CSV table of C-alpha atoms and ligand atoms in Angstrom, one decimal:
chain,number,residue,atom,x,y,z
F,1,UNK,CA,133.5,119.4,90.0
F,2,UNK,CA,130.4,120.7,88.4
F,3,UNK,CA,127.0,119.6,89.7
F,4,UNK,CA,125.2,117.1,87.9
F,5,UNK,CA,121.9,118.3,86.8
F,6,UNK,CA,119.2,116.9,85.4
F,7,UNK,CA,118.9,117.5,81.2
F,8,UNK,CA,116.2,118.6,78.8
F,9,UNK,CA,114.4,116.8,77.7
F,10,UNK,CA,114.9,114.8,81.5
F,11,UNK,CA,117.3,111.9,81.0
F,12,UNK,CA,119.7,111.2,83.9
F,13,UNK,CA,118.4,108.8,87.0
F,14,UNK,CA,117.8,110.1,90.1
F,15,UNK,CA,120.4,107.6,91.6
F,16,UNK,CA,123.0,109.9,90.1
F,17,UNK,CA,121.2,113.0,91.3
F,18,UNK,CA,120.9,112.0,94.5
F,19,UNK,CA,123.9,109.9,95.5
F,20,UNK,CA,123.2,109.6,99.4
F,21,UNK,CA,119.9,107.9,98.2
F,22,UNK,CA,117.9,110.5,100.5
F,23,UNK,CA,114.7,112.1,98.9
F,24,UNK,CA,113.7,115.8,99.7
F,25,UNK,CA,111.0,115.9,102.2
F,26,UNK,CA,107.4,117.5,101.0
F,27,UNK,CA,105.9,120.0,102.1
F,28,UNK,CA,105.0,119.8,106.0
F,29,UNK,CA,101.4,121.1,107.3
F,30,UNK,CA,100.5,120.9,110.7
F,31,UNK,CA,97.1,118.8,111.7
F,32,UNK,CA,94.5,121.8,112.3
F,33,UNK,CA,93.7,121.0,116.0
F,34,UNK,CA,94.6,118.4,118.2
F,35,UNK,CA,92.5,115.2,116.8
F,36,UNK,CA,90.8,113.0,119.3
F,37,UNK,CA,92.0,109.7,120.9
F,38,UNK,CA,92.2,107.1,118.9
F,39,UNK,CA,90.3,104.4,119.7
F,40,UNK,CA,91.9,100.9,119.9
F,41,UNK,CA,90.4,99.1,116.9
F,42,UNK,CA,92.2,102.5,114.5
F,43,UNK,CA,95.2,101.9,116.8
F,44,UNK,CA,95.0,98.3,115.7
F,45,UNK,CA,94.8,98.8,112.1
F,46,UNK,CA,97.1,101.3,112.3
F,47,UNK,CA,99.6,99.0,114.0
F,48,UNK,CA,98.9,96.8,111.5
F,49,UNK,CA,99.9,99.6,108.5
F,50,UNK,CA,103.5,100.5,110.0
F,51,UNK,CA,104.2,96.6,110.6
F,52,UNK,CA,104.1,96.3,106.6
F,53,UNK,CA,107.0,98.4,106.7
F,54,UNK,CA,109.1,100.7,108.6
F,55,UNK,CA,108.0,104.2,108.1
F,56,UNK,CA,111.1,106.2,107.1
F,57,UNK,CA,111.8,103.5,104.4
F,58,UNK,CA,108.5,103.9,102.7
F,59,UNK,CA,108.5,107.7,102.9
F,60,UNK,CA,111.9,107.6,101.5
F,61,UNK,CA,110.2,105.4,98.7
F,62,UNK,CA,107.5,107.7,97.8
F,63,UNK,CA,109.7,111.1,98.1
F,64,UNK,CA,111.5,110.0,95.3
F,65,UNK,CA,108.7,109.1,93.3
F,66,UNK,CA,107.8,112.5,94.0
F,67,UNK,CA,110.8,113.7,92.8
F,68,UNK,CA,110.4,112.0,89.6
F,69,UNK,CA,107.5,113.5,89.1
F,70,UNK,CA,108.2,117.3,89.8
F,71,UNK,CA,111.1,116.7,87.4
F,72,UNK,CA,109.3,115.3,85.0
F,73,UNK,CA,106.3,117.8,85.1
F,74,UNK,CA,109.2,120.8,85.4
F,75,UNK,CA,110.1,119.9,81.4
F,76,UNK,CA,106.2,118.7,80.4
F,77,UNK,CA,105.0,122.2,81.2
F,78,UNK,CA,107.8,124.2,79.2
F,79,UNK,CA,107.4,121.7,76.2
F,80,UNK,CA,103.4,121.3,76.0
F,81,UNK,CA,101.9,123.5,73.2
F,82,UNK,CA,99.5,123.2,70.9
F,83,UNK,CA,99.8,121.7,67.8
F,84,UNK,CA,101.6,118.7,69.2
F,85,UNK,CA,100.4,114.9,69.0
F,86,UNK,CA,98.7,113.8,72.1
F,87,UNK,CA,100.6,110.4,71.9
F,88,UNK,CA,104.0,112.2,71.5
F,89,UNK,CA,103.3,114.2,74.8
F,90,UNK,CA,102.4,111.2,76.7
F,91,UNK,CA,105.7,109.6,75.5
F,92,UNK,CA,108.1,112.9,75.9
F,93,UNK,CA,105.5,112.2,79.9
F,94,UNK,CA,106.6,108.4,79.9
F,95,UNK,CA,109.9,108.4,79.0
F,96,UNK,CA,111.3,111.2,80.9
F,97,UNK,CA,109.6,109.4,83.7
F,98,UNK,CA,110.6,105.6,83.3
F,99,UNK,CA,114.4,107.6,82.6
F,100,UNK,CA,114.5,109.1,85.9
F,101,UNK,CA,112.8,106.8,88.2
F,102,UNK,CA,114.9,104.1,86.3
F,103,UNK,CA,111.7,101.8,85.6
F,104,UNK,CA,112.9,97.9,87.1
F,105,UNK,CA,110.0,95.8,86.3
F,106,UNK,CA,107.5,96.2,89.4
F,107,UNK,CA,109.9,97.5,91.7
F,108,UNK,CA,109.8,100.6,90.4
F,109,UNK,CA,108.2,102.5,87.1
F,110,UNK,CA,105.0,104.6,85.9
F,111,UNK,CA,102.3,104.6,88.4
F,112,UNK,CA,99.3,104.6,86.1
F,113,UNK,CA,98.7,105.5,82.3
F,114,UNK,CA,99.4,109.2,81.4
F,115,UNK,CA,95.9,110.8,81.6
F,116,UNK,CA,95.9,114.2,78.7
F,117,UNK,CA,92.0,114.3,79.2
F,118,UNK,CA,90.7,117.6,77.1
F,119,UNK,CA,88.2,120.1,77.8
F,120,UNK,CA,84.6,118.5,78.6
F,121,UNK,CA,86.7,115.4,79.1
F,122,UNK,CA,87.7,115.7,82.9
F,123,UNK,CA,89.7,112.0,83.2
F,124,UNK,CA,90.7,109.1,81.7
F,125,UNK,CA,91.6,109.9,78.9
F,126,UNK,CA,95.1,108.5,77.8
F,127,UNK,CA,96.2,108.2,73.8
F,128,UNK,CA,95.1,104.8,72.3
F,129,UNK,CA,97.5,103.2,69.4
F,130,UNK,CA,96.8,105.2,66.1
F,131,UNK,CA,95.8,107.8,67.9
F,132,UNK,CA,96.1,111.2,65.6
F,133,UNK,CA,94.6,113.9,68.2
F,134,UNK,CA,96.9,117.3,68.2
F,135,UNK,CA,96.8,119.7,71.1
F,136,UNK,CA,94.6,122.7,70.2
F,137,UNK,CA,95.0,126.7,71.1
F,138,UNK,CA,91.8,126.9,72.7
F,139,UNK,CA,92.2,123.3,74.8
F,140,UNK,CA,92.3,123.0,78.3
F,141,UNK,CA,94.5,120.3,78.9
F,142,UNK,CA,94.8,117.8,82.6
F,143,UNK,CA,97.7,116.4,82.5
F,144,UNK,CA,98.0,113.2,85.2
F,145,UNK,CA,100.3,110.9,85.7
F,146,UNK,CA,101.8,108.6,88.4
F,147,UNK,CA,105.4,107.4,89.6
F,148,UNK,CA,105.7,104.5,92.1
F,149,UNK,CA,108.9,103.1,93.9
F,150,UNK,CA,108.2,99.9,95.3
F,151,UNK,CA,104.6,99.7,94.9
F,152,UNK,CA,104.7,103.3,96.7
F,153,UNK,CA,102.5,105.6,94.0
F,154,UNK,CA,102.5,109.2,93.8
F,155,UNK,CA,99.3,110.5,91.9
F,156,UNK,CA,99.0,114.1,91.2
F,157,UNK,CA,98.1,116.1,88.3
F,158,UNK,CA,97.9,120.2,86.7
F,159,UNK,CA,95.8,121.6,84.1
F,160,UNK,CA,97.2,123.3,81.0
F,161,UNK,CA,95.6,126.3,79.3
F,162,UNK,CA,97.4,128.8,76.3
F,163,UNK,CA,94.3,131.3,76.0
F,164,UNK,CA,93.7,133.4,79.4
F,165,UNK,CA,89.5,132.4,78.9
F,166,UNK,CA,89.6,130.2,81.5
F,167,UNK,CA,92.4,131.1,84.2
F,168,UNK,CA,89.4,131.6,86.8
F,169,UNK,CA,88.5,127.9,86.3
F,170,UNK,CA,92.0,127.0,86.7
F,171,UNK,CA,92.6,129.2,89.6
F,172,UNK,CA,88.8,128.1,91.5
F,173,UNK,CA,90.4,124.5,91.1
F,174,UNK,CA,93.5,125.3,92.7
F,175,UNK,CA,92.6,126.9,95.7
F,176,UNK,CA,89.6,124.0,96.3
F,177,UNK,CA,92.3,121.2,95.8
F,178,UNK,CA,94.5,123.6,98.5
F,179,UNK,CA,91.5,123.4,100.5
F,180,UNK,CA,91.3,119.9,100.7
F,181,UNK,CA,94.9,119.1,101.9
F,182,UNK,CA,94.5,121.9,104.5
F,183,UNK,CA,91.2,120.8,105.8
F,184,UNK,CA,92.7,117.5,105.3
F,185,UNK,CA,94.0,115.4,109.0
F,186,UNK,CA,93.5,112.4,110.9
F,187,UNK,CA,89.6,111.5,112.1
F,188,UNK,CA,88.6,114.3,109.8
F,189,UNK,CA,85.4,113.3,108.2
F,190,UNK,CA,85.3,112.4,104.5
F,191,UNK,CA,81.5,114.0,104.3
F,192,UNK,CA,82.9,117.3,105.8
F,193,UNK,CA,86.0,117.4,104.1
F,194,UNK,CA,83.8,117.4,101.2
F,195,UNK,CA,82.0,120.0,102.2
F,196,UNK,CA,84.9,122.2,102.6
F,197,UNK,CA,86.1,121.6,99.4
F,198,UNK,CA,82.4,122.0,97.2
F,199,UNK,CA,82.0,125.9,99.3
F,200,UNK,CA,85.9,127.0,98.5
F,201,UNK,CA,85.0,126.3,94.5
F,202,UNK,CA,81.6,127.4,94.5
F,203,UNK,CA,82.8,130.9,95.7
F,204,UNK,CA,84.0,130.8,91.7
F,205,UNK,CA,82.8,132.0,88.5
F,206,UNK,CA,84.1,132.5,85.3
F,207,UNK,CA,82.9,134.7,82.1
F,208,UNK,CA,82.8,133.1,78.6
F,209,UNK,CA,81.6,135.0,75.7
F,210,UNK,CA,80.2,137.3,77.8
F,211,UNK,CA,78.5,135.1,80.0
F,212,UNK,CA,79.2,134.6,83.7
F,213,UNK,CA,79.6,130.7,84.3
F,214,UNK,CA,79.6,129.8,87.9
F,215,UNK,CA,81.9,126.9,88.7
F,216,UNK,CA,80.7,123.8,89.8
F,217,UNK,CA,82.5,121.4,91.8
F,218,UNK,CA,82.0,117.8,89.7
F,219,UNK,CA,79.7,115.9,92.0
F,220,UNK,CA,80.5,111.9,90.8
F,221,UNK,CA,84.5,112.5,90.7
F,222,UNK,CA,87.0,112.3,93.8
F,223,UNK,CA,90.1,111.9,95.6
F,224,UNK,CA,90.7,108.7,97.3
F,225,UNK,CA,92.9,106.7,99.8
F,226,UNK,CA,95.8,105.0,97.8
F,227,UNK,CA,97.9,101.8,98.9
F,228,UNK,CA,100.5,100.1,98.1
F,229,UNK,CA,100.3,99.1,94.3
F,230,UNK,CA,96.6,99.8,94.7
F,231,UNK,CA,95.5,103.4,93.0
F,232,UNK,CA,91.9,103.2,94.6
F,233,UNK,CA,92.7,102.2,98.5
F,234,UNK,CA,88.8,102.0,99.2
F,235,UNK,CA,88.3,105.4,100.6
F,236,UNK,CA,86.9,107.8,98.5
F,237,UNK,CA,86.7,112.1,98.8
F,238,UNK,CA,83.7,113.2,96.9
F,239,UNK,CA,83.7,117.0,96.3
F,240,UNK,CA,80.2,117.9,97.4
F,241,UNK,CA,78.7,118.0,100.9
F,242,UNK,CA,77.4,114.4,102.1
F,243,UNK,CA,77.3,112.4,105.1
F,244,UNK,CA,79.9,110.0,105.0
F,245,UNK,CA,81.3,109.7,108.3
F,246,UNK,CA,84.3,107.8,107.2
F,247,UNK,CA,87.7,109.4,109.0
F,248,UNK,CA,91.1,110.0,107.6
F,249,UNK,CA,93.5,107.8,109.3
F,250,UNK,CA,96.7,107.9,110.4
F,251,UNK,CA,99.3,106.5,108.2
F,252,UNK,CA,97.2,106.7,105.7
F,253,UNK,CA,97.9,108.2,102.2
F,254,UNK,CA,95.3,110.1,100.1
F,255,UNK,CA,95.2,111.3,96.6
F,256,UNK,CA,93.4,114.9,97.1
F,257,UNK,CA,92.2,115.9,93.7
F,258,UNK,CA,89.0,118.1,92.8
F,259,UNK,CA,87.5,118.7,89.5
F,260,UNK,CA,85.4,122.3,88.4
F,261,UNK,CA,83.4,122.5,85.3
F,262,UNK,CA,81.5,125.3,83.6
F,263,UNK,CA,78.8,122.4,82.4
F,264,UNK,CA,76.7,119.9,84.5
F,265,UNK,CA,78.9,119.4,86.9
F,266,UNK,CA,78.7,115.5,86.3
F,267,UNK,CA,80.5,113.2,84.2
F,268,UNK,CA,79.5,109.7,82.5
F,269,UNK,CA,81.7,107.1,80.9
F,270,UNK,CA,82.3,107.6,77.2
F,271,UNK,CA,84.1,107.0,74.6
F,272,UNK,CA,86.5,104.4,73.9
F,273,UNK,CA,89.0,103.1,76.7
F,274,UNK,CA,92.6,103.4,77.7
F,275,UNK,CA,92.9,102.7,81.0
F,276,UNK,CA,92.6,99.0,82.8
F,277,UNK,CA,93.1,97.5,85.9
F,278,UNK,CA,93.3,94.0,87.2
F,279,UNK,CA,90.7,93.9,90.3
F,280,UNK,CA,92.6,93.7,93.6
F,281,UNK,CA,90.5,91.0,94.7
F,282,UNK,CA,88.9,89.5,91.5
F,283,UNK,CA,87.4,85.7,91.8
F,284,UNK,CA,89.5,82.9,90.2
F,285,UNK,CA,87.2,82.7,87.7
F,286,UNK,CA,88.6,79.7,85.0
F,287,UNK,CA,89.3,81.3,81.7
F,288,UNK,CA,88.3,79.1,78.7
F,289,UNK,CA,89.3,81.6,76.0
F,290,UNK,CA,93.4,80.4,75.6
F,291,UNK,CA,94.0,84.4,74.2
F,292,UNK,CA,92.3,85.7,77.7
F,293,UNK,CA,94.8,83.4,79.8
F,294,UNK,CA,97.8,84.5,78.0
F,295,UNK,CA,97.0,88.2,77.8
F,296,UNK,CA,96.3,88.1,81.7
F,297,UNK,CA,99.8,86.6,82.1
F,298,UNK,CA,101.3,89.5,80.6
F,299,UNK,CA,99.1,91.7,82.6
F,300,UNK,CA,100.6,90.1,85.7
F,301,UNK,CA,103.8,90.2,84.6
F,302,UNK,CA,104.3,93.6,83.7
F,303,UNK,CA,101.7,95.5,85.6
F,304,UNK,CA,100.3,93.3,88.6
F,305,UNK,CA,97.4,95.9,90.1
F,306,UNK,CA,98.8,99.1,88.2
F,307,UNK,CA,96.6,100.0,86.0
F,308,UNK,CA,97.8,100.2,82.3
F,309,UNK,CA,96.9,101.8,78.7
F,310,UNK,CA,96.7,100.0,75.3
F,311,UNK,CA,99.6,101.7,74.4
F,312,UNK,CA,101.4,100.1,77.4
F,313,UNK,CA,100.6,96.1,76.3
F,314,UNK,CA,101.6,96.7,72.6
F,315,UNK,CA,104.7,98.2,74.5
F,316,UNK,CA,104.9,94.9,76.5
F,317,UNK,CA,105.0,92.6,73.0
F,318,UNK,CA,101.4,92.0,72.7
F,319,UNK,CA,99.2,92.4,69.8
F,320,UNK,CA,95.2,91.7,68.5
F,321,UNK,CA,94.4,91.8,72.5
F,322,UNK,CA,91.3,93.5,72.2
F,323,UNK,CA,88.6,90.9,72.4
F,324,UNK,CA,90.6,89.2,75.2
F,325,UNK,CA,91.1,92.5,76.7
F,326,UNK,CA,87.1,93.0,76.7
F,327,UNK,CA,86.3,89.5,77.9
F,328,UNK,CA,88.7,90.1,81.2
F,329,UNK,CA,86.4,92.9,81.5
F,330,UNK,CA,83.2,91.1,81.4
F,331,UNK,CA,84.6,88.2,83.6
F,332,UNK,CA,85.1,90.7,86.5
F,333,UNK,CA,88.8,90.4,86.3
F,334,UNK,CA,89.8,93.4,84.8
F,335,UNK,CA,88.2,97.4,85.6
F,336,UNK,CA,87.6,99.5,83.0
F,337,UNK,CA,88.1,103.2,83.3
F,338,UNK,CA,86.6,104.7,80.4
F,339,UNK,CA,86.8,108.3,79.7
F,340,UNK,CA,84.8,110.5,82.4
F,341,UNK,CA,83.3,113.3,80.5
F,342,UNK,CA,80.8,116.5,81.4
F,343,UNK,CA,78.6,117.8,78.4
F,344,UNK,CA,80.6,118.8,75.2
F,345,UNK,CA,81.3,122.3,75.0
F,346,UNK,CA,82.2,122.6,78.7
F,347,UNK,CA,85.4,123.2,80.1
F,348,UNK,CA,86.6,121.2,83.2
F,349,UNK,CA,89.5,121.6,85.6
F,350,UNK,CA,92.2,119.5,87.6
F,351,UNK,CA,94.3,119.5,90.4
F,352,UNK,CA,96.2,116.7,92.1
F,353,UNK,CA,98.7,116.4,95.0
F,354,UNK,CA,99.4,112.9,97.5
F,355,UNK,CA,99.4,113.4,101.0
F,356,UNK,CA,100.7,111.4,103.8
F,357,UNK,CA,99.0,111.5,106.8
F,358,UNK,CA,102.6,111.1,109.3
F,359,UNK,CA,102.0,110.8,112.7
F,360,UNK,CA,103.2,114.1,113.4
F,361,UNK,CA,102.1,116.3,110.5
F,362,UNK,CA,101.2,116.1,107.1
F,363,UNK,CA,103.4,115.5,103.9
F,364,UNK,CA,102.0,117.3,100.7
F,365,UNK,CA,104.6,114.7,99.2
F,366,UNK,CA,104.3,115.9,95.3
F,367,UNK,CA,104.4,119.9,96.1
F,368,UNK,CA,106.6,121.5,93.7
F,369,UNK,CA,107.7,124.8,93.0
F,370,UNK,CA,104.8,124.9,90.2
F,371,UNK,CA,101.8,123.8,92.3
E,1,HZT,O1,88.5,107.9,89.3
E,1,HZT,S1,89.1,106.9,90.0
E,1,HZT,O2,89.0,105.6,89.4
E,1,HZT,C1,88.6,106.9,91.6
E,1,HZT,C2,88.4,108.0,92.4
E,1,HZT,C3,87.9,107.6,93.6
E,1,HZT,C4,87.8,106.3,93.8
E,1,HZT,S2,88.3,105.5,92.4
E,1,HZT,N1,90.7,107.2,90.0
E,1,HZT,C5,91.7,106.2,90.4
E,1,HZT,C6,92.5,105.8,89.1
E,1,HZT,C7,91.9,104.9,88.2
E,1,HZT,C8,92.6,104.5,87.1
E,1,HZT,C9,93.9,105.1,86.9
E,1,HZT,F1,94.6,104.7,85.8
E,1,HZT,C10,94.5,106.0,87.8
E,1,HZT,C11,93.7,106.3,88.9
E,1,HZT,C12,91.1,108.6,90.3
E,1,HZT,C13,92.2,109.1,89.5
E,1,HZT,N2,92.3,108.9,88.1
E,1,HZT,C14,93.5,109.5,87.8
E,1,HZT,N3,94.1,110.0,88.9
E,1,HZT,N4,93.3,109.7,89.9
E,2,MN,MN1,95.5,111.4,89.2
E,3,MN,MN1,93.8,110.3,91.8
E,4,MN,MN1,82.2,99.5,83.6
């Protein structure tokens, strides 16, 4: 009987691909050297991490949201080129992805909004309805999306170029996102880790027009700790040097992502919006404006802490949100996550894996055959 495989443009579930129910393990790393004790209050809280849920279950969880994702990805990357719609991309992205992980309310769907961020625009950036932006020759494109399985979210992202200009970029990128999940362990440092990560890009530079660009690590971006249904799990993994002597735990997951740019090397909010959150821990605050309630319903509903796109609540049956949508932002109960951009006329870089910090060893969970 012949193998089911997946199709093109990615269709069939995983459930069908995958009939034991058993995910492929990531990639394994060993820690680099033996970390130290623990001391009782991190055995505590790590106690407290594997009571939520037994381990083999939840790694089960997240290995196929991986899977997803590499399948997904495996088609986006052949079908990309310029010329095409940003929106259409991030829909070819969304429903090959709710297809395969076969979306079921919260229990299982897209992570977070597809980010197609371009050029000096390092993050963020997801098509808004009405959206008429096409995919240019000369773009450099991050493409970065997310798959969860029960609340379980797998976050990593690529970068997409069609003119050889700025493969050094791409390649200074790769090798300091490779040096963060290598450097990365348990009681490792969150300053020094940095560190690692800000000298493997800096040993970078790329020529444009003749002039040689040296690559610079983008000092207000990072990785970060992820939880359960939570994108931002508190701890953060800047990409230059600093003193933060916060440590990796164990059981802990981590998004490790670094960003390289031939401009400042900074980014700032602009432009408009796509992508919201409701605040894990936002105050009751009473709502007065009846559109505000309503909207947050739905928010709640369909997307609890995930964070969401425009596109996503005109998906969900709403419509004329905005000014609600802005007044859950000034009342503290949603985050916005506008567009984070360097100077225009720059060129910035991306790339993202999860990690799972296992007792044993480390799980690069979204490694693929690609990246
Ligand atoms: O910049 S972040 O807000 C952040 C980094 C460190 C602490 S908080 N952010 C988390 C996030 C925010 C909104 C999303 F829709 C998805 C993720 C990083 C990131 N964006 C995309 N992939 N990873
Ligand atoms: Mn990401
Ligand atoms: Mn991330
Ligand atoms: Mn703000």
């Amino acid at each position: 009987k012949k193998k089911l495989e997946q199709t093109e443009p990615p269709t069939v579930g995983l459930s069908k691909l995958f009939p034991d129910g058993k995910y492929p393990e990531g990639e394994l790393q060993d820690y680099k050297d033996d970390n130290a004790y623990r001391t009782t209050s991190e055995e505590k809280r790590y106690n407290e991490r594997m009571a939520m849920e037994d381990p083999e279950v939840t790694y089960n969880n997240i290995r196929r949201a991986a899977e997803v994702h590499r399948q997904v990805r495996r088609y986006a990357r052949k079908y990309i080129k310029p010329g095409m719609r940003m929106i259409d991309i991030a829909e070819t992205i969304e429903n090959g992805t709710r297809a395969l992980v076969e979306e079921n309310g919260l229990e299982c769907g897209i992570g977070f909004p597809t980010g197609l961020s371009l050029n000096h625009v390092a993050a963020h950036y997801s098509p808004n309805p009405g959206d008429t932006l096409v995919l240019g020759e000369k773009d450099v494109l991050k493409v970065d999306f997310g798959v969860h399985v029960k609340g379980r979210i797998v976050d990593s992202a690529f970068t997409l170029s069609f003119d050889p200009t700025y493969d050094p970029l791409l390649e200074a990128v790769k090798a300091a996102t490779e040096t963060g999940i290598r450097e990365a362990g348990i009681d490792v440092r969150l300053g020094e880790l940095a560190g690692y990560i800000q000298e493997t890009m800096e040993s970078y530079e790329v020529e444009v027009n003749g002039k040689v660009l040296p690559v610079k690590p983008i000092e207000n971006l990072s990785g970060h700790s992820i939880n359960p249904y939570q994108i931002h799990g508190g701890k953060s993994v800047l990409l230059v040097k600093n003193d933060d002597q916060t440590k990796m735990e164990e059981g802990e997951y981590f998004a490790i992502e670094t960003f390289g740019s031939t401009g400042r090397g900074k980014v700032i909010e602009q432009g408009e919006c796509s992508h919201y959150a409701r605040i894990v821990d936002a105050p009751h605050v009473p709502l007065r404006l009846t559109s505000a309630k309503s909207l947050l319903n739905s928010i709640n509903k369909n997307f609890g802490t995930l964070p969401f796109c425009r596109r996503y609540l005109e998906r969900a049956g709403e419509s004329k949100y905005l000014l609600a949508l802005n007044h859950l932002v000034a009342q503290g109960i949603l985050q916005d996550y506008p567009p984070l951009c360097d100077v225009r006329g720059s060129m910035t870089a991306q790339f993202e894996h999860t990690i799972l910090l296992r007792p044993t060893r480390k799980e690069v969970v979204s490694r693929g055959e690609d990246y």
